[in-house]
XYZ file of C-alpha atoms in Angstrom:
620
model
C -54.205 57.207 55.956
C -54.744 56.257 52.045
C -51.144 54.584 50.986
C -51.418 54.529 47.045
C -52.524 57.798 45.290
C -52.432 58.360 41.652
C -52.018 61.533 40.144
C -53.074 63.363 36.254
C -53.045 66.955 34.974
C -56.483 68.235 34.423
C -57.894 70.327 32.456
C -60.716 73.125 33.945
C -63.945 71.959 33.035
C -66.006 71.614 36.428
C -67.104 68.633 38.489
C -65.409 65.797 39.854
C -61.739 65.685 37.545
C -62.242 62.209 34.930
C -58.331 62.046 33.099
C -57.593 59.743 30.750
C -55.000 57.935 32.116
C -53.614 58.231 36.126
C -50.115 57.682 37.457
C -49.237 56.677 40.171
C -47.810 59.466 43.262
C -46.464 60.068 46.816
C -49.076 62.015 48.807
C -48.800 64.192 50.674
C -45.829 65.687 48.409
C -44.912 67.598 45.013
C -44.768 65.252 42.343
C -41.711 66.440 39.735
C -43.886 64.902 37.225
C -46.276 67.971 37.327
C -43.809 71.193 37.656
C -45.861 73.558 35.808
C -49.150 72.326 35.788
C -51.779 74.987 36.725
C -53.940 72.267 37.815
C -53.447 68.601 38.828
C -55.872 66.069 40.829
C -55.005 63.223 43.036
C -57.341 60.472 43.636
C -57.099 57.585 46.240
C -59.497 54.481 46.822
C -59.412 53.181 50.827
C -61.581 50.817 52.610
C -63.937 51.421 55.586
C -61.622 52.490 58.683
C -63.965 51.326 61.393
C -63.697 49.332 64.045
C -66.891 47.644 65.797
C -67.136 50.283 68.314
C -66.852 53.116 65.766
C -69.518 54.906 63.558
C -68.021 57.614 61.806
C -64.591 59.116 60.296
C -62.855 62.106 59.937
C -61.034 63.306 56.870
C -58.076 65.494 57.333
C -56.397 67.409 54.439
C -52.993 69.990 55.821
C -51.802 71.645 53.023
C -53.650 72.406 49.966
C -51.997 74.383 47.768
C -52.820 76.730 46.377
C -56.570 76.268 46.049
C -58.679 72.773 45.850
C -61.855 70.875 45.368
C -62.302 67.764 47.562
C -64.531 64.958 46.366
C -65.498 62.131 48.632
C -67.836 59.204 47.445
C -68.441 61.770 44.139
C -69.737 64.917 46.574
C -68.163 68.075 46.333
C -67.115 68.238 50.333
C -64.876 70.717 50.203
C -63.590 73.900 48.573
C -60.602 75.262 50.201
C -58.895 78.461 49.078
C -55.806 78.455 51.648
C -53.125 76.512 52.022
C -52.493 77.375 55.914
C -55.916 76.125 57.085
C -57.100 72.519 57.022
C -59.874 71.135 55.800
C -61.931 68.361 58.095
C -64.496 66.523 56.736
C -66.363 63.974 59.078
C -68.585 60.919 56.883
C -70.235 57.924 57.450
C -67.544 55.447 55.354
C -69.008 52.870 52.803
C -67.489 49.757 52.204
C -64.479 51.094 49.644
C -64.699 54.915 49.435
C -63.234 56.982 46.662
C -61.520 60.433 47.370
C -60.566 63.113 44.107
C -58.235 66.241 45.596
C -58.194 68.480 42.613
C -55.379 71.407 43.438
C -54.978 74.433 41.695
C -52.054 76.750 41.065
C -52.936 80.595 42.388
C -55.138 82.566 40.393
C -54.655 86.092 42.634
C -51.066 87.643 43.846
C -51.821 85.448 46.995
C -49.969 82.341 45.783
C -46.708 83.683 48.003
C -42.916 83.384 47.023
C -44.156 79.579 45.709
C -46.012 81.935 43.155
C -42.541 83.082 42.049
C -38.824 82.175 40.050
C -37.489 82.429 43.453
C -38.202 78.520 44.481
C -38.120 75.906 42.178
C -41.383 74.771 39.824
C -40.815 71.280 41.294
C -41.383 72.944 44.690
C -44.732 74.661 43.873
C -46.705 72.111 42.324
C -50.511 72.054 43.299
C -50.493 69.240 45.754
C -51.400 67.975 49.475
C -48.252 69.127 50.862
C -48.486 68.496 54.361
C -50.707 65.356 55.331
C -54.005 63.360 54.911
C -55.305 61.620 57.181
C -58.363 59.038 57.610
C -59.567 58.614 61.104
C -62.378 56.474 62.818
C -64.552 57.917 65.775
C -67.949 57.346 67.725
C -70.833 59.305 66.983
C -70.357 62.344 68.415
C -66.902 62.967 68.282
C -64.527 65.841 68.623
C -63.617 67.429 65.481
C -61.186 69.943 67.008
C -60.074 72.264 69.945
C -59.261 75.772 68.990
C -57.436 77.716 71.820
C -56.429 81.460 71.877
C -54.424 82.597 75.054
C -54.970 85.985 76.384
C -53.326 87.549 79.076
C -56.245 89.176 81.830
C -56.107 90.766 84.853
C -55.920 88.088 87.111
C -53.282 86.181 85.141
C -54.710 84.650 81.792
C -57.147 82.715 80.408
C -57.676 80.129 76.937
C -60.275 80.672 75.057
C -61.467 77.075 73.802
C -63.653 77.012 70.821
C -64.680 72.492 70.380
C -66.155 71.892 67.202
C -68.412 68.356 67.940
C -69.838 66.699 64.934
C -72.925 64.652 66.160
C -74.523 61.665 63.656
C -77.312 61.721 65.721
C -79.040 64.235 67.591
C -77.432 65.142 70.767
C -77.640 67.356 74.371
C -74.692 66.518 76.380
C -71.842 67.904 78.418
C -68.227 68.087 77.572
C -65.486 68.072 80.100
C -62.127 70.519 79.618
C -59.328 69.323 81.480
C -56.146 72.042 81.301
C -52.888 70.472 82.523
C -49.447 71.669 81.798
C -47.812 70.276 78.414
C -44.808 67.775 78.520
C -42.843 66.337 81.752
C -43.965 69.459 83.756
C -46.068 68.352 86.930
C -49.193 70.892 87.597
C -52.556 70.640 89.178
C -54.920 70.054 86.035
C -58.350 72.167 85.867
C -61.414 70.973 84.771
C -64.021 73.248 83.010
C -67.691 71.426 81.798
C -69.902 72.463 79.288
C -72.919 71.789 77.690
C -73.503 71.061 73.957
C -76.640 70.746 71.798
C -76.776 69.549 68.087
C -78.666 68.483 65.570
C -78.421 64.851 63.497
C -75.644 65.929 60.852
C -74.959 69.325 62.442
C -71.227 70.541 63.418
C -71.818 72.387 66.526
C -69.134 74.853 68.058
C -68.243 75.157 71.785
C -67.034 77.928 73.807
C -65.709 77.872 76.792
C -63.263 80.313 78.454
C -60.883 78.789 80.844
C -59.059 80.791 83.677
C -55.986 79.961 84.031
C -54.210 81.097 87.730
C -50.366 82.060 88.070
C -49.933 81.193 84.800
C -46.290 79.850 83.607
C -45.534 81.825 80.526
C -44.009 80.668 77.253
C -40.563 82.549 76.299
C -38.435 82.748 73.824
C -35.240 80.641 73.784
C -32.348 82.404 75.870
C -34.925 84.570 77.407
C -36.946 82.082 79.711
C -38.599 78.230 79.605
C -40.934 77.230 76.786
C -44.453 76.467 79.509
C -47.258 75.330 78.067
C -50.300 74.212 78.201
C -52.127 70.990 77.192
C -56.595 71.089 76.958
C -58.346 68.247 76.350
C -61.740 67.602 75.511
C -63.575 64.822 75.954
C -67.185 63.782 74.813
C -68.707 60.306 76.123
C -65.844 58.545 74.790
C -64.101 60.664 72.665
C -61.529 63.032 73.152
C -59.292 65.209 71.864
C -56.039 67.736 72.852
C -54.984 71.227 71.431
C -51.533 72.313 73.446
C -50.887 76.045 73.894
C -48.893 78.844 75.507
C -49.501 82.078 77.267
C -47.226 84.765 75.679
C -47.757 88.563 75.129
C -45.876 89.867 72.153
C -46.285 93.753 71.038
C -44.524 96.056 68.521
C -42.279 98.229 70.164
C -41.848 101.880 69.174
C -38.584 101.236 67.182
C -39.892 98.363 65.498
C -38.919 95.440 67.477
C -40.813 93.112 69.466
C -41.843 93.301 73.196
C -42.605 89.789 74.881
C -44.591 89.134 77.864
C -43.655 92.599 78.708
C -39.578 92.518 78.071
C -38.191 93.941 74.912
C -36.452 90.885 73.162
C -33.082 91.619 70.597
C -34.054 89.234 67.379
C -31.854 87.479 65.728
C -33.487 86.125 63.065
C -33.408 84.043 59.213
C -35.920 83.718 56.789
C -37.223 80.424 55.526
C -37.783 80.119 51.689
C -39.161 76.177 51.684
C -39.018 75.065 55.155
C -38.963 71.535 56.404
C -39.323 70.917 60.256
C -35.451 70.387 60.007
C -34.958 74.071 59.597
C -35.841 74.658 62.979
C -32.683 72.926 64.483
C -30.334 75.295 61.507
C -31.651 78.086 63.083
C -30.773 76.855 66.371
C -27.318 76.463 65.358
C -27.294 79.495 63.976
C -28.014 81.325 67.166
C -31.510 82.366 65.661
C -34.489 83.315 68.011
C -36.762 83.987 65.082
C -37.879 82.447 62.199
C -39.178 84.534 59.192
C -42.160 82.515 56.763
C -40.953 84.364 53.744
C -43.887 85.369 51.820
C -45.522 81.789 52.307
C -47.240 79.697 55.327
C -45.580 77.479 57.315
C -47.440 73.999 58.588
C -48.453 73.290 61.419
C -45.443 70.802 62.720
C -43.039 74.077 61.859
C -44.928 76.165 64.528
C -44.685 73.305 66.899
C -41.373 72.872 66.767
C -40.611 76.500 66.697
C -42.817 76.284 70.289
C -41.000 73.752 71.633
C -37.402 75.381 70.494
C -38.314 78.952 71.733
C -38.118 80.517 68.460
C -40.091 83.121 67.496
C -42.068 83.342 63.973
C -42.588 86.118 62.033
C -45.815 85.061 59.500
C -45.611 86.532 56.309
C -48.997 86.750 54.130
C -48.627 84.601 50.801
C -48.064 88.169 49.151
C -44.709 89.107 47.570
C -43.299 91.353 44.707
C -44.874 94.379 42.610
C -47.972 95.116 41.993
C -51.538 95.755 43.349
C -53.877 93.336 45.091
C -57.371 92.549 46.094
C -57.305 94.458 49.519
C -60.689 92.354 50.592
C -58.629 89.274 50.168
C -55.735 90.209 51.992
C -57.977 91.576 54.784
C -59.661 88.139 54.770
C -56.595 85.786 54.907
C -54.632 88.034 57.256
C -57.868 87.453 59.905
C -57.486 83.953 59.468
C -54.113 83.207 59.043
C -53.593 84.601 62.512
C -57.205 82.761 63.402
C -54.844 79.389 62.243
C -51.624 80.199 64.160
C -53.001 81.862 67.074
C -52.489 78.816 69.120
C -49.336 79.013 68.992
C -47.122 81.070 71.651
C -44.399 80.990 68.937
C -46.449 83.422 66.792
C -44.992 86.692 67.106
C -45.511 88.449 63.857
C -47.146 89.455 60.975
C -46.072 90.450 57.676
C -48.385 91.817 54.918
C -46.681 92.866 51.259
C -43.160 91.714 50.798
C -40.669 93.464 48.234
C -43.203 95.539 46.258
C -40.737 97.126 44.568
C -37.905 95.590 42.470
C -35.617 99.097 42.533
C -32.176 97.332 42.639
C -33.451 94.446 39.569
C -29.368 95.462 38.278
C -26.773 95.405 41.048
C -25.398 98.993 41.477
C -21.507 99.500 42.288
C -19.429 101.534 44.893
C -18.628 104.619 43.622
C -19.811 108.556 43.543
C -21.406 108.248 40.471
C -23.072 104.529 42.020
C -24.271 106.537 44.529
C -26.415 108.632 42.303
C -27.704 105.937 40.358
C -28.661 104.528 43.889
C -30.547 107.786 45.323
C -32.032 108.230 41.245
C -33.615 104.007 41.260
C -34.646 104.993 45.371
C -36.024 108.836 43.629
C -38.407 106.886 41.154
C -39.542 104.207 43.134
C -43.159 104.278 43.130
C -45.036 102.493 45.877
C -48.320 103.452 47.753
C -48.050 101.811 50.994
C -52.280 102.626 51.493
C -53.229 98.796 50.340
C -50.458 97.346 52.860
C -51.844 99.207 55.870
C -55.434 98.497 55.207
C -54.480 94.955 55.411
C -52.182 95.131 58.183
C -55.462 96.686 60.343
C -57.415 93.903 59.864
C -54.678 91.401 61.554
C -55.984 90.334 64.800
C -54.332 91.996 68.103
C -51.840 89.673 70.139
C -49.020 89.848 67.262
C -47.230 92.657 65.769
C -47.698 93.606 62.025
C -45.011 94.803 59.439
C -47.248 96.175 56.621
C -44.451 96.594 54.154
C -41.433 94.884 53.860
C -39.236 96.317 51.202
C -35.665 98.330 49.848
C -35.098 101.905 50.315
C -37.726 103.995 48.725
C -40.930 102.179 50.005
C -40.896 103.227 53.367
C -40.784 100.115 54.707
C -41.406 98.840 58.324
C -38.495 96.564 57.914
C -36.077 97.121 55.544
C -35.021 94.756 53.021
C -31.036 95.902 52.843
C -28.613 94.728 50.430
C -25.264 96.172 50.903
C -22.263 93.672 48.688
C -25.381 92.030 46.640
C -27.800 94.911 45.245
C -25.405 97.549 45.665
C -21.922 98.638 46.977
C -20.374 96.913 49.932
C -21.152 96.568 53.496
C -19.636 100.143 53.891
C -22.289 101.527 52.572
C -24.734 100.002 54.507
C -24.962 103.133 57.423
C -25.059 105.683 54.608
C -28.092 104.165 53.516
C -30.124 103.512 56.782
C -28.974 107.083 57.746
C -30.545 108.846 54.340
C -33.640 106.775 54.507
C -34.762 106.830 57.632
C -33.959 103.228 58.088
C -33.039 102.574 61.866
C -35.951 100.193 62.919
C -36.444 96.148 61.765
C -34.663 94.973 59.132
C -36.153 92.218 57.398
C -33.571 90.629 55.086
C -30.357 91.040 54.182
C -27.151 88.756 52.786
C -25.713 87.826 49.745
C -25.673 84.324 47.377
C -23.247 81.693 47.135
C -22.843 78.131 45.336
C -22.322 74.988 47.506
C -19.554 72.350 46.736
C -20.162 70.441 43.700
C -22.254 73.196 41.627
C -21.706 74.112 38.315
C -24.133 77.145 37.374
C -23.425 76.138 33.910
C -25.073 72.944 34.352
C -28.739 72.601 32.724
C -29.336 70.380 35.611
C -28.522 72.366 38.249
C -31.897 74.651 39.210
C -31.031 78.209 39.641
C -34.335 79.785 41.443
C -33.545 82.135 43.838
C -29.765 82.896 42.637
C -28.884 85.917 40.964
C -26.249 85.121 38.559
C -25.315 88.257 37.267
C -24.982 90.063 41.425
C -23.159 86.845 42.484
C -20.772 87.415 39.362
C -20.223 90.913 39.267
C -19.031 90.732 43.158
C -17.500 87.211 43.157
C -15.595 87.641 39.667
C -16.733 84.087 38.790
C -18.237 80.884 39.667
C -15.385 79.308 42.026
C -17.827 77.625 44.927
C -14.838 78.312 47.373
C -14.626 82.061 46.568
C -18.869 82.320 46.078
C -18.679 80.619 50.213
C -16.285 83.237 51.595
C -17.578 86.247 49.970
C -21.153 85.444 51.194
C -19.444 84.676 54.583
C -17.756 87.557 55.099
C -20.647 89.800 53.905
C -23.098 88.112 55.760
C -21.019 88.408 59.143
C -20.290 92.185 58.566
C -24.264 93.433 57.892
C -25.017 91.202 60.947
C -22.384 92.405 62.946
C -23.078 96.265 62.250
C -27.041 96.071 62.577
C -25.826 94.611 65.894
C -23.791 97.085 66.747
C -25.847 99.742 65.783
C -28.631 98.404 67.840
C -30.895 97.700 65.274
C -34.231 95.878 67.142
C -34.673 92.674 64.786
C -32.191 91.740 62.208
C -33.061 88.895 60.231
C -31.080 87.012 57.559
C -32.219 85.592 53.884
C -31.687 82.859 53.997
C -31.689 79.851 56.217
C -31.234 77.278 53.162
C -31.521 77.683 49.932
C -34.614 76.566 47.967
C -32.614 76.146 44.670
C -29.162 74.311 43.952
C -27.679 77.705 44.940
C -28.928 80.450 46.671
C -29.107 82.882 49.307
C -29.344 80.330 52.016
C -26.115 79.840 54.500
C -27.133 75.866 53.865
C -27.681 74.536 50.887
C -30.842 73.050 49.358
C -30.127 69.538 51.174
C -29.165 71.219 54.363
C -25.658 70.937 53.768
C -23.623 74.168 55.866
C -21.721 76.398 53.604
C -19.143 78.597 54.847
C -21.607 81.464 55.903
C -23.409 79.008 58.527
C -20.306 79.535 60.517
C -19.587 83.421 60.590
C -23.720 84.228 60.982
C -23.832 81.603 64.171
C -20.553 83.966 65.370
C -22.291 87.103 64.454
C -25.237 85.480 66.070
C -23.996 84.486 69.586
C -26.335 86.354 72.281
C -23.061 87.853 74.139
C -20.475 88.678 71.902
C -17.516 91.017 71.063
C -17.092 93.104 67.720
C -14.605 94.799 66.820
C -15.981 97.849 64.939
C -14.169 98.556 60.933
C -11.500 95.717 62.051
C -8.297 96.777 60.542
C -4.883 98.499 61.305
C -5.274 101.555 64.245
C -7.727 102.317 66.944
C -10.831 100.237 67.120
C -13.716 100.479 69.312
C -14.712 96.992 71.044
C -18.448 96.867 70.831
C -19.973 94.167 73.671
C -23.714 92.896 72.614
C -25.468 91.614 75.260
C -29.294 90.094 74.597
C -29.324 87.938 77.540
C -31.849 88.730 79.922
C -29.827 90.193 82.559
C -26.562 92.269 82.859
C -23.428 90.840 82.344
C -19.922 91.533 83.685
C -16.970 90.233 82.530
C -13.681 90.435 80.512
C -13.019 91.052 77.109
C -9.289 89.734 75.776
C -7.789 90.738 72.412
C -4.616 89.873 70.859
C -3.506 91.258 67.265
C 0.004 90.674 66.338
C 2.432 90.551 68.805
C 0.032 92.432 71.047
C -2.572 91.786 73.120
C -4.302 93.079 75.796
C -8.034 93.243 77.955
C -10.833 95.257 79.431
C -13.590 94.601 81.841
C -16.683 94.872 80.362
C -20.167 95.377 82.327
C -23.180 95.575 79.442
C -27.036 96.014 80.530
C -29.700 93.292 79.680
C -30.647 93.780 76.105
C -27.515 96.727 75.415
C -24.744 97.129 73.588
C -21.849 99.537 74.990
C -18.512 100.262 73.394
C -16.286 98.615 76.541
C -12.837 99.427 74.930
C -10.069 100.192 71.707
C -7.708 97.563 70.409
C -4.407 99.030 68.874
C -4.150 97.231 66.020
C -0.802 96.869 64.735
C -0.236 97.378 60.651
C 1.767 93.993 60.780
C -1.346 92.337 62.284
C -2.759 89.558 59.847
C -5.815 88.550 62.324
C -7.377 89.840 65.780
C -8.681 87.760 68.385
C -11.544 88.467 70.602
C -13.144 86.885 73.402
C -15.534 87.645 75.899
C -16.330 85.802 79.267
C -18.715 85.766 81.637
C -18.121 83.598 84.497
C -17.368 80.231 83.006
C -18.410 80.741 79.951
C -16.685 81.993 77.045
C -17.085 82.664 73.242
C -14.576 83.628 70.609
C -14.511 86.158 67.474
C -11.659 86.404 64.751
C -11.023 88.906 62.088
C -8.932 88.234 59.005
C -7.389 91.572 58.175
């Protein structure tokens, strides 16, 4: 890979970018320098990669954003227009070779929440985000292995699709050998194949490969991550793709069906992810990951496969207004073309937020509630663009065509209770009048981490609401803006899981900002809300439904795979007490009241089953 890149703002002007005057940057990466900057090239100089044996080389670019032109040796070799799919450019080298990357900011509503005040400028600079890379190779050589599992009849089969690059004319076989991925121990298969090209052509492969009692990928708590590893090899080059066989399917309610079994989702949504997110969500007892309105790379979805977590791929299309439907048709068929690799990949979704109804948080009371159902009375969305989209995404994922507040009809509702309006009370009012008892998308509130002052000209504010975190904070105390988002975070989580709501998913993981919605801040540090959302979060746990003084119903949620019986313990006050609980795979089932005394400050619950145990305390 190139190791010094320089870097200029450029003007548009067509051909190969010629600044004045370079400086030097880190590439793959954002440079600060350039926040703002609609377009900005990056230009490298490296020597011949070859080795003796070698004869050509591969260029790899992973993350273009938002748009680019790619000139090698002064030829225009590239013109990508996504920043999901890579480009791969295979050359003959010459002695010192030049490469220009010139990257430009969106010009369509496809740019994504990067495209927005929601994430900092210094996080949406047109760059090489992900990787480059320079590699050496014989002539031919394997350019890549696309694979697309499908379940069949007689268990399943990968499609491979080998694109071979040949210098030279060629007529040859390749060999596909399938083995299972990792430490596993399988009998491998091997499929053959013949392939013809021309001197300079790129010739594509096809091969279907049937795969017998296949091991199926799950999701984490559900079953083991199995996959699958294919390699290709031509004369004396090879290459690997790894895969997994999953089924995933909307379910009438708007969840998610895998490999045949409905799965409860727990879920957050990602606003700038780094591979590190992956493990938050673990803690957090996520099973989904949301790409919020933007594409996640490639090392995301393979750590996502390897952690069991599902991913719910938004299109690079947020906020109001209308779009180019023949472009989102387009990049909906190949973003899932990109992804479809991956067993991990479990949804689509097309337009995010396309209404901003609740732009001013509304309050609590009677006459709230008629501003409320007045903003929800004027909002004016046609959902026709969003489905036309949503039918051209490939089959093998589900599709959420509109994700958005009250009003919009969405297919998963972006819900607000304590931030947009009124308080988590008010949350089954609204889900009730609208119709709203399938996916929900987003939810949560704000906070500031330790250390920030909003006040601050330093401290970057994208994504935080000042004036909602304000009005229900009552100032800018980190402490208080932690508990409050705690608190309300834990209680929507709690009652969408109580009310058997099919996904239920989070905003955010981290923040992209220096405050935010995130229950970690920007640098990954845990705020307060980390905490209650990992209780809220635990596969088996016990609620206690409108905790405070009197009855209360004890709600068990159970989305392990199997039934569970067990005992549920409570103690409030001087009292205490415990029921036997017995809750269905996938179920919830009120198992039990808890007398709650008035002089009560806290109640304690805990459930076990068998030797294990997990705890959940209310505050009163």
């Amino acid at each position: 890979m190139p190791s010094e890149w320089s870097g200029a703002a450029v003007d548009p002007g067509g051909g190969k970018p010629t600044p004045g005057e370079w400086q030097p940057v880190e590439v793959p990466g954002r440079p600060a320098a350039f926040a703002g900057e609609d377009r900005v090239a990056y230009r490298t100089v490296f020597d011949d990669p070859r080795d003796p044996d070698d004869d050509l080389a591969l260029l790899e670019l992973r993350g273009c954003y938002a748009a680019a032109e790619v000139w090698l040796n002064d030829e225009l070799v590239a013109e990508p227009d996504a920043v999901f799919e890579p480009v791969r450019v295979p050359f003959e080298p010459e002695a010192e070779n030049e490469l220009v990357v010139e990257c430009r900011a969106p010009e369509d509503r496809f740019g994504g929440i990067h495209d927005t005040d929601r994430v900092p400028a210094d996080r949406s600079v047109p760059g090489i985000w992900w990787g480059v890379d320079v590699t050496a190779h014989p002539d031919p050589f394997v350019v890549d292995v696309d694979l697309r599992p499908r379940a069949t009849d007689e268990g399943a089969a990968i499609d491979a699709a080998v694109e071979v690059y040949a210098g030279e004319s060629i007529d040859d076989r390749l060999t596909l050998t399938t083995k299972p991925a990792g430490d596993r121990r399988g009998r491998g298969m091997m499929d053959r194949a013949s392939v013809t090209a021309a001197a300079g052509e790129r010739a594509v492969v096809e091969k279907s490969i049937e795969v017998r009692d296949p091991s199926l990928w799950w999701p984490r708590g559900m079953g083991h991550q199995h996959r699958y590893e294919v390699r290709a090899k031509l004369d004396d080059a090879a290459r690997t793709s790894t895969t997994g066989i999953a089924t995933v399917e909307a379910t009438g309610g708007g969840g998610l069906r895998v490999n045949g079994e409905e799965v409860p989702v727990r879920g957050v949504a990602l606003q700038d992810a780094t591979v590190a997110d992956v493990d938050r969500a673990v803690e957090v007892n996520a099973n989904l990951v949301r790409a919020h309105a933007h594409a996640l790379p490639e090392a995301m979805y393979d750590a996502c496969d390897e952690a069991g977590l599902l991913v719910w791929q938004d299109l690079p299309l947020t906020g109001p207004g209308v779009f180019d439907i023949a472009r989102g048709e387009e990049l909906a068929e190949r973003l899932v073309g990109t992804y479809a690799h991956h067993p991990s990949l479990a949804a689509v979704g097309v337009h995010d937020e396309p209404t901003d109804t609740f732009a001013g948080r509304v309050g609590s009371g009677l006459l709230d509630r008629l501003r409320f159902r007045y903003r929800v009375w004027r909002a004016d969305y046609d959902r026709g663009a969003a489905e036309a989209v949503a039918e051209a995404v490939p089959d093998g994922v589900a599709v959420y065509p509109v994700v958005g507040e009250p009003g919009t009809d969405p297919d998963a509702a972006a819900l607000y209770p304590g931030w947009d309006y009124g308080g988590v009370d008010d949350l089954e009012w609204v889900r009730e009048r609208y119709d709203l008892d399938g996916a929900v998308g987003e939810f949560g509130a704000g906070s500031l981490p330790e250390g920030v002052d909003p006040d601050d000209a330093d401290v970057e504010l994208a994504g935080f609401d000042r004036a909602k975190h304000d009005a229900v904070v009552g100032g800018d105390d980190p402490e208080a803006s932690q508990a409050y988002q705690a608190e309300l975070v834990r209680g929507v989580a709690e009652r969408l899981r109580t009310d058997g709501a099919p996904v239920v998913v989070a905003n955010a993981l981290r923040d992209a900002g220096d405050a935010g919605m995130g229950v970690y801040a920007r640098d990954g540090t845990p705020k307060e809300a980390a905490d209650s959302l990992a209780s809220a979060f635990e596969p088996v746990q016990a609620f206690l439904v409108g905790a405070s003084p009197g009855e209360c119903d004890v709600v068990v949620a159970n989305d392990a795979p199997e039934a569970i019986s067990g005992t549920v313990r409570w103690e409030a006050g001087n009292e205490s007490g415990e029921v036997d609980a017995t809750v269905e795979a996938g179920a919830r089932a009120v198992v039990g009241t808890v007398s709650v005394p008035e002089s009560a400050s806290s109640v304690e619950l805990s459930v076990r089953v068998g030797d294990a145990g997990v705890e959940n305390v209310y505050r009163l």
